[in-house]
PDB file of C-alpha atoms in Angstrom:
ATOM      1  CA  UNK A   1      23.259  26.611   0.816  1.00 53.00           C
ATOM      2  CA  UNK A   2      20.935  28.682   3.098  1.00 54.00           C
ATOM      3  CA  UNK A   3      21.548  32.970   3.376  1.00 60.00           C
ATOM      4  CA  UNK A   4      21.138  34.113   6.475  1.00 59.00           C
ATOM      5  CA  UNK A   5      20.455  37.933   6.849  1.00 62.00           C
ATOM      6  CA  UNK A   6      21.079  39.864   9.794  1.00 60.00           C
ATOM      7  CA  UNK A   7      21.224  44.149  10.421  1.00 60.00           C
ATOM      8  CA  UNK A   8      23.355  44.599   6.920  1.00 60.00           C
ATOM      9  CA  UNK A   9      25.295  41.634   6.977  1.00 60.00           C
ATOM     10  CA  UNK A  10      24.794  38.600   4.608  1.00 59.00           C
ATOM     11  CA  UNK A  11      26.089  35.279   6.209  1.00 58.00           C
ATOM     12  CA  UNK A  12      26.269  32.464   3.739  1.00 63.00           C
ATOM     13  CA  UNK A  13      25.717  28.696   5.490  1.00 65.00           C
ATOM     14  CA  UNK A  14      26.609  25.794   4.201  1.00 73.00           C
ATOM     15  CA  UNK A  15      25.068  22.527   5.638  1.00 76.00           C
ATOM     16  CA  UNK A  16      25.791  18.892   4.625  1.00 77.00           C
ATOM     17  CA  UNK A  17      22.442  16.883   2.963  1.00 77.00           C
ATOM     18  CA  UNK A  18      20.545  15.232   5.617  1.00 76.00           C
ATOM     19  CA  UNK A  19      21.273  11.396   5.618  1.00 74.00           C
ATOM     20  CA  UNK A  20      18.909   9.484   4.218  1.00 74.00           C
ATOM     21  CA  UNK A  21      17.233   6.548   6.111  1.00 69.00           C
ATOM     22  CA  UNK A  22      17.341   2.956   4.007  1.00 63.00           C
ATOM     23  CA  UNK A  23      14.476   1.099   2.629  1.00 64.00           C
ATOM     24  CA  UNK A  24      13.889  -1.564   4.444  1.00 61.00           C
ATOM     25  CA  UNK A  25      14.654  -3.813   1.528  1.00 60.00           C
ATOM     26  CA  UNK A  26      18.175  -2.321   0.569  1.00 57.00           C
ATOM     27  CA  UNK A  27      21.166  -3.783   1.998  1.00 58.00           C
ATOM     28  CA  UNK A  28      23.834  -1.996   3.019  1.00 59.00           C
ATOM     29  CA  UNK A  29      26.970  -3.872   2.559  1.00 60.00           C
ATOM     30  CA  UNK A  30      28.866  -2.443   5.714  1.00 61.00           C
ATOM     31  CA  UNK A  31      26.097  -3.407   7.709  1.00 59.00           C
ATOM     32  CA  UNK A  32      25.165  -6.599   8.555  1.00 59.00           C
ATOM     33  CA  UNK A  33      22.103  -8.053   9.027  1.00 58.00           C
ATOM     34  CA  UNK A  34      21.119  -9.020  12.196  1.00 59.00           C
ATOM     35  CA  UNK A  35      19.819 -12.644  11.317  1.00 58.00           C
ATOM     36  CA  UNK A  36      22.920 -12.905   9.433  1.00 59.00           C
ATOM     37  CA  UNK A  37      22.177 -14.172   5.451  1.00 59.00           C
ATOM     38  CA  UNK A  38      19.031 -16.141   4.804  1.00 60.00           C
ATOM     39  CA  UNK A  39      18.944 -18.522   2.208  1.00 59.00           C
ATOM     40  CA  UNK A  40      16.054 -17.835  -0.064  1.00 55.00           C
ATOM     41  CA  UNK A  41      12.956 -20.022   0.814  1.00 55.00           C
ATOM     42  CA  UNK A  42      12.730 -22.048  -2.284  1.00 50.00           C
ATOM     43  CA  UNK A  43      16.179 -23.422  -1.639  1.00 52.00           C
ATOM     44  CA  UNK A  44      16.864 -26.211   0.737  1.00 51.00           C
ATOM     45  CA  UNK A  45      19.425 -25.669   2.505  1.00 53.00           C
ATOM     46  CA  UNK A  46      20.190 -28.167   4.705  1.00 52.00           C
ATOM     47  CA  UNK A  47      20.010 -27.793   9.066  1.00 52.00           C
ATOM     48  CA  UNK A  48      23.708 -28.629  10.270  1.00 55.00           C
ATOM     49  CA  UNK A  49      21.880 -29.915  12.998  1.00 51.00           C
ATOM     50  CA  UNK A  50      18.738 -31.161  11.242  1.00 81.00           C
ATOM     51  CA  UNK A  51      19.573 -34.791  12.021  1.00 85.00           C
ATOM     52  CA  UNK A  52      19.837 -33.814  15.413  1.00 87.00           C
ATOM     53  CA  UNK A  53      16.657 -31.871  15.695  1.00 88.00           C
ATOM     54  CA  UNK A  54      14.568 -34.618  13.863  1.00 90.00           C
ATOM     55  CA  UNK A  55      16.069 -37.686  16.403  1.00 91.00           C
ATOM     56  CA  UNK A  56      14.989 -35.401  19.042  1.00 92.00           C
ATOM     57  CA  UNK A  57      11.287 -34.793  17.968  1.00 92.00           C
ATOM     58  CA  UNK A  58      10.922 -38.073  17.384  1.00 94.00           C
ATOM     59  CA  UNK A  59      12.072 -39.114  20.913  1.00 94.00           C
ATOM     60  CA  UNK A  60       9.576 -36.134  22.049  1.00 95.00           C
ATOM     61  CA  UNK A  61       6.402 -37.633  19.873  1.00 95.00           C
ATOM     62  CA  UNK A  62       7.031 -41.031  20.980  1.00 95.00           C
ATOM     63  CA  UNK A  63       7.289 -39.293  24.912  1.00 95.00           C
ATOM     64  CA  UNK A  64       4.248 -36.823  24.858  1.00 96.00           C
ATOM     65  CA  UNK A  65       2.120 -37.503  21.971  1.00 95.00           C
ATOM     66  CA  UNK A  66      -0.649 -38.838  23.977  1.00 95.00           C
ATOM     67  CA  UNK A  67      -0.420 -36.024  25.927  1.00 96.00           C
ATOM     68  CA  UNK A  68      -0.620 -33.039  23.386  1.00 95.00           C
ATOM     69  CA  UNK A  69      -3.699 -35.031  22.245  1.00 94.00           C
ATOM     70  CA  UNK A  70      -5.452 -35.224  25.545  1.00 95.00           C
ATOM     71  CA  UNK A  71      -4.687 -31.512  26.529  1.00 95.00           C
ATOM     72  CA  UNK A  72      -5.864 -29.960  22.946  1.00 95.00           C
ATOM     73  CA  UNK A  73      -8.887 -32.343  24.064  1.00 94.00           C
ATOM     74  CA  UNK A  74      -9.701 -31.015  27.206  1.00 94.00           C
ATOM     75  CA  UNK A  75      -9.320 -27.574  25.797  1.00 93.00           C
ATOM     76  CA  UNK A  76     -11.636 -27.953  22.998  1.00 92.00           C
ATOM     77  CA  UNK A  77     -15.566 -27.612  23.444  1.00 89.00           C
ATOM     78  CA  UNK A  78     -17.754 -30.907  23.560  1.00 87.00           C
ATOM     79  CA  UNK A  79     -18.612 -30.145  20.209  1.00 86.00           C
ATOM     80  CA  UNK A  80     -15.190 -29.888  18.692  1.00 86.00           C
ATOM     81  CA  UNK A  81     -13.500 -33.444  19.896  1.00 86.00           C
ATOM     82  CA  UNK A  82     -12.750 -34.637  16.585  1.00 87.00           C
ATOM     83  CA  UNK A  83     -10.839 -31.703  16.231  1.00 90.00           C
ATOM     84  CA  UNK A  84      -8.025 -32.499  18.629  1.00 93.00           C
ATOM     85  CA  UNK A  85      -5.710 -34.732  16.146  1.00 93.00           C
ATOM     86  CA  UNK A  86      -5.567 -31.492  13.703  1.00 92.00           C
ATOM     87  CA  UNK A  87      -4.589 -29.037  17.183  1.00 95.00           C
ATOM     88  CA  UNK A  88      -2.360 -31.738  17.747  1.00 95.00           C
ATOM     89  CA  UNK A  89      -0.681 -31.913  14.467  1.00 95.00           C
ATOM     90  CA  UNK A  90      -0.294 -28.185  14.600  1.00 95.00           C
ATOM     91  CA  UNK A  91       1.555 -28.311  17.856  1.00 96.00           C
ATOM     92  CA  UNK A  92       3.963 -31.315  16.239  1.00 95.00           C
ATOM     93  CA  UNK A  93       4.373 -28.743  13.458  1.00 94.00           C
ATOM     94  CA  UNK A  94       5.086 -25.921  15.477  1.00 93.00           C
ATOM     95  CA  UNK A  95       7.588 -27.906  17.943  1.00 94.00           C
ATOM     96  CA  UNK A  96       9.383 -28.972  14.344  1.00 92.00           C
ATOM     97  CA  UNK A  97       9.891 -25.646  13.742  1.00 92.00           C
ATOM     98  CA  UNK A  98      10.885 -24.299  16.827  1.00 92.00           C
ATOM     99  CA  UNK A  99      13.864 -26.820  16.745  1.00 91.00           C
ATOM    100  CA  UNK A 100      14.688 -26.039  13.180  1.00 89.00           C
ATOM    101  CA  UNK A 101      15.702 -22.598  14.314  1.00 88.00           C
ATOM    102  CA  UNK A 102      17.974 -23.461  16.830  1.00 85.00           C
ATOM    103  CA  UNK A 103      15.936 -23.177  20.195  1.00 88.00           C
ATOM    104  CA  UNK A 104      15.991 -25.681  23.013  1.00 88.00           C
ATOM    105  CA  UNK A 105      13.549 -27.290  25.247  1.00 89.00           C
ATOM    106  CA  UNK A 106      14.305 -26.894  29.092  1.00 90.00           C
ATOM    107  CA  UNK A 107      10.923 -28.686  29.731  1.00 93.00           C
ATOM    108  CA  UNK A 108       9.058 -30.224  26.847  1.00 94.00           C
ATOM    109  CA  UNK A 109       6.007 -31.232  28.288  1.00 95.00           C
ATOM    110  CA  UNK A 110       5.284 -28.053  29.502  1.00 95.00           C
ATOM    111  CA  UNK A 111       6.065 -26.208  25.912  1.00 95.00           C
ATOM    112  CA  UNK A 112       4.474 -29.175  24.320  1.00 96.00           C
ATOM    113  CA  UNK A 113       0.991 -28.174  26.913  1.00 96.00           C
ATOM    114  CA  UNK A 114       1.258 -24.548  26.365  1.00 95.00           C
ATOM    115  CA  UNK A 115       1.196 -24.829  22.434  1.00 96.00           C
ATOM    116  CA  UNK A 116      -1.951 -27.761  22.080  1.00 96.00           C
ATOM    117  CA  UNK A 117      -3.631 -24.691  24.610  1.00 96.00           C
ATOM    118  CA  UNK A 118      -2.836 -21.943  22.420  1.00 95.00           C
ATOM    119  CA  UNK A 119      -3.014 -23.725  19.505  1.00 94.00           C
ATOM    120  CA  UNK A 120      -6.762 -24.179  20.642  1.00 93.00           C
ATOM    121  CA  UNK A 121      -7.164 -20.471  21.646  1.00 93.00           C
ATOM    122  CA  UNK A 122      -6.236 -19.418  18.214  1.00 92.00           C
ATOM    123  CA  UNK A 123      -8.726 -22.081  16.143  1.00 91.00           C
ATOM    124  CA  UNK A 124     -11.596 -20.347  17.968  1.00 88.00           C
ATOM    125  CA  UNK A 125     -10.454 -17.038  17.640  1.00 88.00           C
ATOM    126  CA  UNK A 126      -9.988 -17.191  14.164  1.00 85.00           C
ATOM    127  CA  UNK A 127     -13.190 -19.466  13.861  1.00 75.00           C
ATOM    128  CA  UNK A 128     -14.882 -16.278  15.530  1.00 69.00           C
ATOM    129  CA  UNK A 129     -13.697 -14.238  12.984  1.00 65.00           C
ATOM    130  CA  UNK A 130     -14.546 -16.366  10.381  1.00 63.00           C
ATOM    131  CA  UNK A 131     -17.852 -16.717  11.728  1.00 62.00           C
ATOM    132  CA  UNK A 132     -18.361 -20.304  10.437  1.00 56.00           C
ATOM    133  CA  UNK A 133     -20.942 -22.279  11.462  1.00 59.00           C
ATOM    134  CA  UNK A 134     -20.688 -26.522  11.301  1.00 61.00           C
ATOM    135  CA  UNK A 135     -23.378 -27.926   9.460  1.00 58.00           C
ATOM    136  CA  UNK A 136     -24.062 -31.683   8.560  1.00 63.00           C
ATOM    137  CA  UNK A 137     -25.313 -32.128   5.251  1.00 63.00           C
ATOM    138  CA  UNK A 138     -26.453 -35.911   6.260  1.00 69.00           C
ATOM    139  CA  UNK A 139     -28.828 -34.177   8.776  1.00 71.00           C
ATOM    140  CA  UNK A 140     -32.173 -33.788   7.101  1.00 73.00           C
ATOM    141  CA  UNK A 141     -32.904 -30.679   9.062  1.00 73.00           C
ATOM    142  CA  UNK A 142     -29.462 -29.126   7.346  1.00 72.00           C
ATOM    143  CA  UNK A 143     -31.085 -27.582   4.312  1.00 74.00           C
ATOM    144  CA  UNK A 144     -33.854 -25.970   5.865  1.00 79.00           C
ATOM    145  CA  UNK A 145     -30.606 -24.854   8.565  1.00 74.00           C
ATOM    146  CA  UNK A 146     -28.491 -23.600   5.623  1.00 72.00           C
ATOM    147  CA  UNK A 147     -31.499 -21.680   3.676  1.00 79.00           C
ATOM    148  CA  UNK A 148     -32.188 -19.836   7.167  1.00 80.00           C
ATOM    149  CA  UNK A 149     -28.358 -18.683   7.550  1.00 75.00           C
ATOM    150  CA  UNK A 150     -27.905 -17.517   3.817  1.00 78.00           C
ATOM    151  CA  UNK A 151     -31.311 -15.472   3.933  1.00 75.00           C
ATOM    152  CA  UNK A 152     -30.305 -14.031   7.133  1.00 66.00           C
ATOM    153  CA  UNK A 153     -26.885 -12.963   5.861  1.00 58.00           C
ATOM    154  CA  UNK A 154     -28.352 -11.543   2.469  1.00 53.00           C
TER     155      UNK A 154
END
Protein backbone atom coordinates (compact mmCIF):
# COMPACT_ATOMS: atom_id res chain seq x y z
CA UNK A 1 0.00 0.00 0.00
CA UNK A 2 1.70 3.36 -0.84
CA UNK A 3 -0.10 7.04 0.61
CA UNK A 4 0.05 9.49 -1.63
CA UNK A 5 -0.37 13.12 -0.27
CA UNK A 6 -1.43 15.94 -2.20
CA UNK A 7 -2.77 19.88 -0.99
CA UNK A 8 -5.03 18.21 2.02
CA UNK A 9 -6.05 15.20 0.45
CA UNK A 10 -4.77 11.65 1.38
CA UNK A 11 -5.03 9.18 -1.64
CA UNK A 12 -4.47 5.61 -0.62
CA UNK A 13 -2.83 3.27 -3.68
CA UNK A 14 -2.89 -0.02 -3.87
CA UNK A 15 -0.45 -1.83 -6.29
CA UNK A 16 -0.14 -5.60 -7.01
CA UNK A 17 3.60 -7.25 -5.86
CA UNK A 18 5.95 -7.04 -8.65
CA UNK A 19 6.34 -10.53 -10.36
CA UNK A 20 9.12 -12.22 -9.55
CA UNK A 21 11.60 -13.51 -12.23
CA UNK A 22 12.46 -17.57 -11.86
CA UNK A 23 15.70 -19.09 -10.97
CA UNK A 24 17.07 -20.44 -13.63
CA UNK A 25 16.90 -23.86 -12.06
CA UNK A 26 13.07 -23.85 -11.10
CA UNK A 27 10.66 -25.21 -13.43
CA UNK A 28 7.62 -23.86 -14.00
CA UNK A 29 5.13 -26.45 -14.83
CA UNK A 30 2.99 -24.28 -17.35
CA UNK A 31 5.97 -23.56 -19.13
CA UNK A 32 7.79 -25.72 -21.08
CA UNK A 33 11.15 -26.02 -21.66
CA UNK A 34 12.45 -25.21 -24.76
CA UNK A 35 14.70 -28.41 -25.29
CA UNK A 36 11.76 -30.23 -24.17
CA UNK A 37 12.72 -32.90 -21.02
CA UNK A 38 16.28 -34.12 -20.79
CA UNK A 39 16.97 -37.30 -19.44
CA UNK A 40 19.49 -37.01 -16.69
CA UNK A 41 23.10 -37.75 -17.93
CA UNK A 42 23.81 -40.82 -15.97
CA UNK A 43 20.91 -42.56 -17.63
CA UNK A 44 21.11 -44.08 -21.03
CA UNK A 45 18.55 -43.46 -22.76
CA UNK A 46 18.58 -44.83 -25.89
CA UNK A 47 18.76 -42.53 -29.62
CA UNK A 48 15.48 -43.62 -31.60
CA UNK A 49 17.67 -43.08 -34.31
CA UNK A 50 20.99 -44.17 -32.79
CA UNK A 51 21.24 -47.16 -35.13
CA UNK A 52 20.80 -44.88 -37.80
CA UNK A 53 23.30 -42.31 -36.77
CA UNK A 54 26.04 -44.98 -35.96
CA UNK A 55 25.53 -46.87 -39.74
CA UNK A 56 25.99 -43.47 -41.00
CA UNK A 57 29.34 -42.52 -39.23
CA UNK A 58 30.60 -45.52 -40.03
CA UNK A 59 29.89 -45.14 -43.79
CA UNK A 60 31.47 -41.46 -43.20
CA UNK A 61 34.88 -42.94 -41.40
CA UNK A 62 35.27 -45.54 -43.91
CA UNK A 63 34.63 -42.36 -46.75
CA UNK A 64 36.84 -39.51 -45.22
CA UNK A 65 39.00 -40.86 -42.60
CA UNK A 66 42.08 -40.45 -44.55
CA UNK A 67 41.12 -37.21 -45.15
CA UNK A 68 40.40 -35.71 -41.60
CA UNK A 69 43.88 -37.19 -40.95
CA UNK A 70 45.70 -35.47 -43.73
CA UNK A 71 43.94 -32.02 -43.18
CA UNK A 72 44.54 -31.97 -39.14
CA UNK A 73 48.14 -32.80 -40.69
CA UNK A 74 48.63 -30.07 -42.84
CA UNK A 75 47.25 -27.81 -40.19
CA UNK A 76 49.50 -28.81 -37.50
CA UNK A 77 53.18 -27.36 -37.18
CA UNK A 78 56.22 -29.62 -38.33
CA UNK A 79 56.74 -30.24 -34.88
CA UNK A 80 53.35 -31.52 -33.92
CA UNK A 81 52.77 -34.47 -36.73
CA UNK A 82 52.30 -37.15 -34.37
CA UNK A 83 49.63 -35.23 -33.11
CA UNK A 84 47.22 -35.55 -36.01
CA UNK A 85 45.57 -39.13 -35.06
CA UNK A 86 44.45 -37.45 -31.54
CA UNK A 87 42.90 -34.03 -33.78
CA UNK A 88 41.55 -36.66 -35.74
CA UNK A 89 39.90 -38.67 -33.12
CA UNK A 90 38.48 -35.48 -31.74
CA UNK A 91 36.83 -34.60 -34.99
CA UNK A 92 35.33 -38.50 -35.15
CA UNK A 93 34.13 -37.61 -31.64
CA UNK A 94 32.70 -34.45 -32.38
CA UNK A 95 30.93 -35.68 -35.79
CA UNK A 96 29.42 -38.63 -33.27
CA UNK A 97 27.97 -36.15 -31.42
CA UNK A 98 26.72 -33.87 -33.77
CA UNK A 99 24.57 -36.80 -35.19
CA UNK A 100 23.47 -37.91 -31.79
CA UNK A 101 21.55 -34.68 -31.52
CA UNK A 102 19.68 -34.87 -34.47
CA UNK A 103 21.65 -32.64 -37.07
CA UNK A 104 22.38 -33.57 -40.65
CA UNK A 105 25.23 -33.38 -42.96
CA UNK A 106 24.49 -31.52 -46.36
CA UNK A 107 28.26 -31.96 -47.18
CA UNK A 108 30.41 -34.11 -44.96
CA UNK A 109 33.66 -33.60 -46.22
CA UNK A 110 33.48 -30.14 -45.87
CA UNK A 111 32.12 -30.33 -42.00
CA UNK A 112 34.44 -33.20 -41.58
CA UNK A 113 37.56 -30.35 -42.97
CA UNK A 114 36.27 -27.52 -41.00
CA UNK A 115 36.30 -29.49 -37.59
CA UNK A 116 40.14 -31.41 -38.03
CA UNK A 117 40.95 -27.23 -38.77
CA UNK A 118 39.35 -26.02 -35.77
CA UNK A 119 39.95 -28.80 -33.88
CA UNK A 120 43.70 -27.78 -34.53
CA UNK A 121 43.06 -24.04 -33.83
CA UNK A 122 41.78 -24.87 -30.45
CA UNK A 123 44.87 -27.48 -29.33
CA UNK A 124 47.18 -24.48 -29.82
CA UNK A 125 45.13 -22.04 -28.32
CA UNK A 126 44.64 -23.83 -25.33
CA UNK A 127 48.35 -25.14 -25.54
CA UNK A 128 49.11 -21.24 -25.45
CA UNK A 129 47.33 -20.89 -22.49
CA UNK A 130 48.68 -23.68 -20.92
CA UNK A 131 51.98 -22.58 -21.79
CA UNK A 132 53.45 -26.12 -22.05
CA UNK A 133 56.51 -26.75 -23.41
CA UNK A 134 57.47 -30.54 -25.08
CA UNK A 135 60.40 -31.91 -23.61
CA UNK A 136 62.10 -35.39 -24.27
CA UNK A 137 63.33 -36.93 -21.31
CA UNK A 138 65.53 -39.47 -23.62
CA UNK A 139 67.38 -36.29 -24.80
CA UNK A 140 70.43 -35.88 -22.64
CA UNK A 141 70.30 -32.15 -23.00
CA UNK A 142 66.52 -32.40 -21.32
CA UNK A 143 67.55 -32.02 -17.71
CA UNK A 144 69.79 -29.26 -18.02
CA UNK A 145 66.43 -27.90 -20.46
CA UNK A 146 63.97 -28.63 -17.61
CA UNK A 147 66.26 -27.10 -14.62
CA UNK A 148 66.49 -23.80 -16.88
CA UNK A 149 62.50 -23.57 -17.31
CA UNK A 150 61.64 -24.32 -13.54
CA UNK A 151 64.33 -21.67 -12.29
CA UNK A 152 63.04 -19.26 -14.70
CA UNK A 153 59.42 -19.73 -13.62
CA UNK A 154 60.34 -19.65 -9.77
Amino acid sequence: MTIITHDRMTVAQTRPPLPRRPITHERIPDRPTPSGPRPHPSQSAAHPDDSAARRLLDALYHEHAPMVTRVAAQALRPHDQDLADDIAQGVWLDTWQHLLRGNQLHAPAGFLAMRARRRVVDHYRLARTRRETAVDYTDASAFPHLARLIGDAA
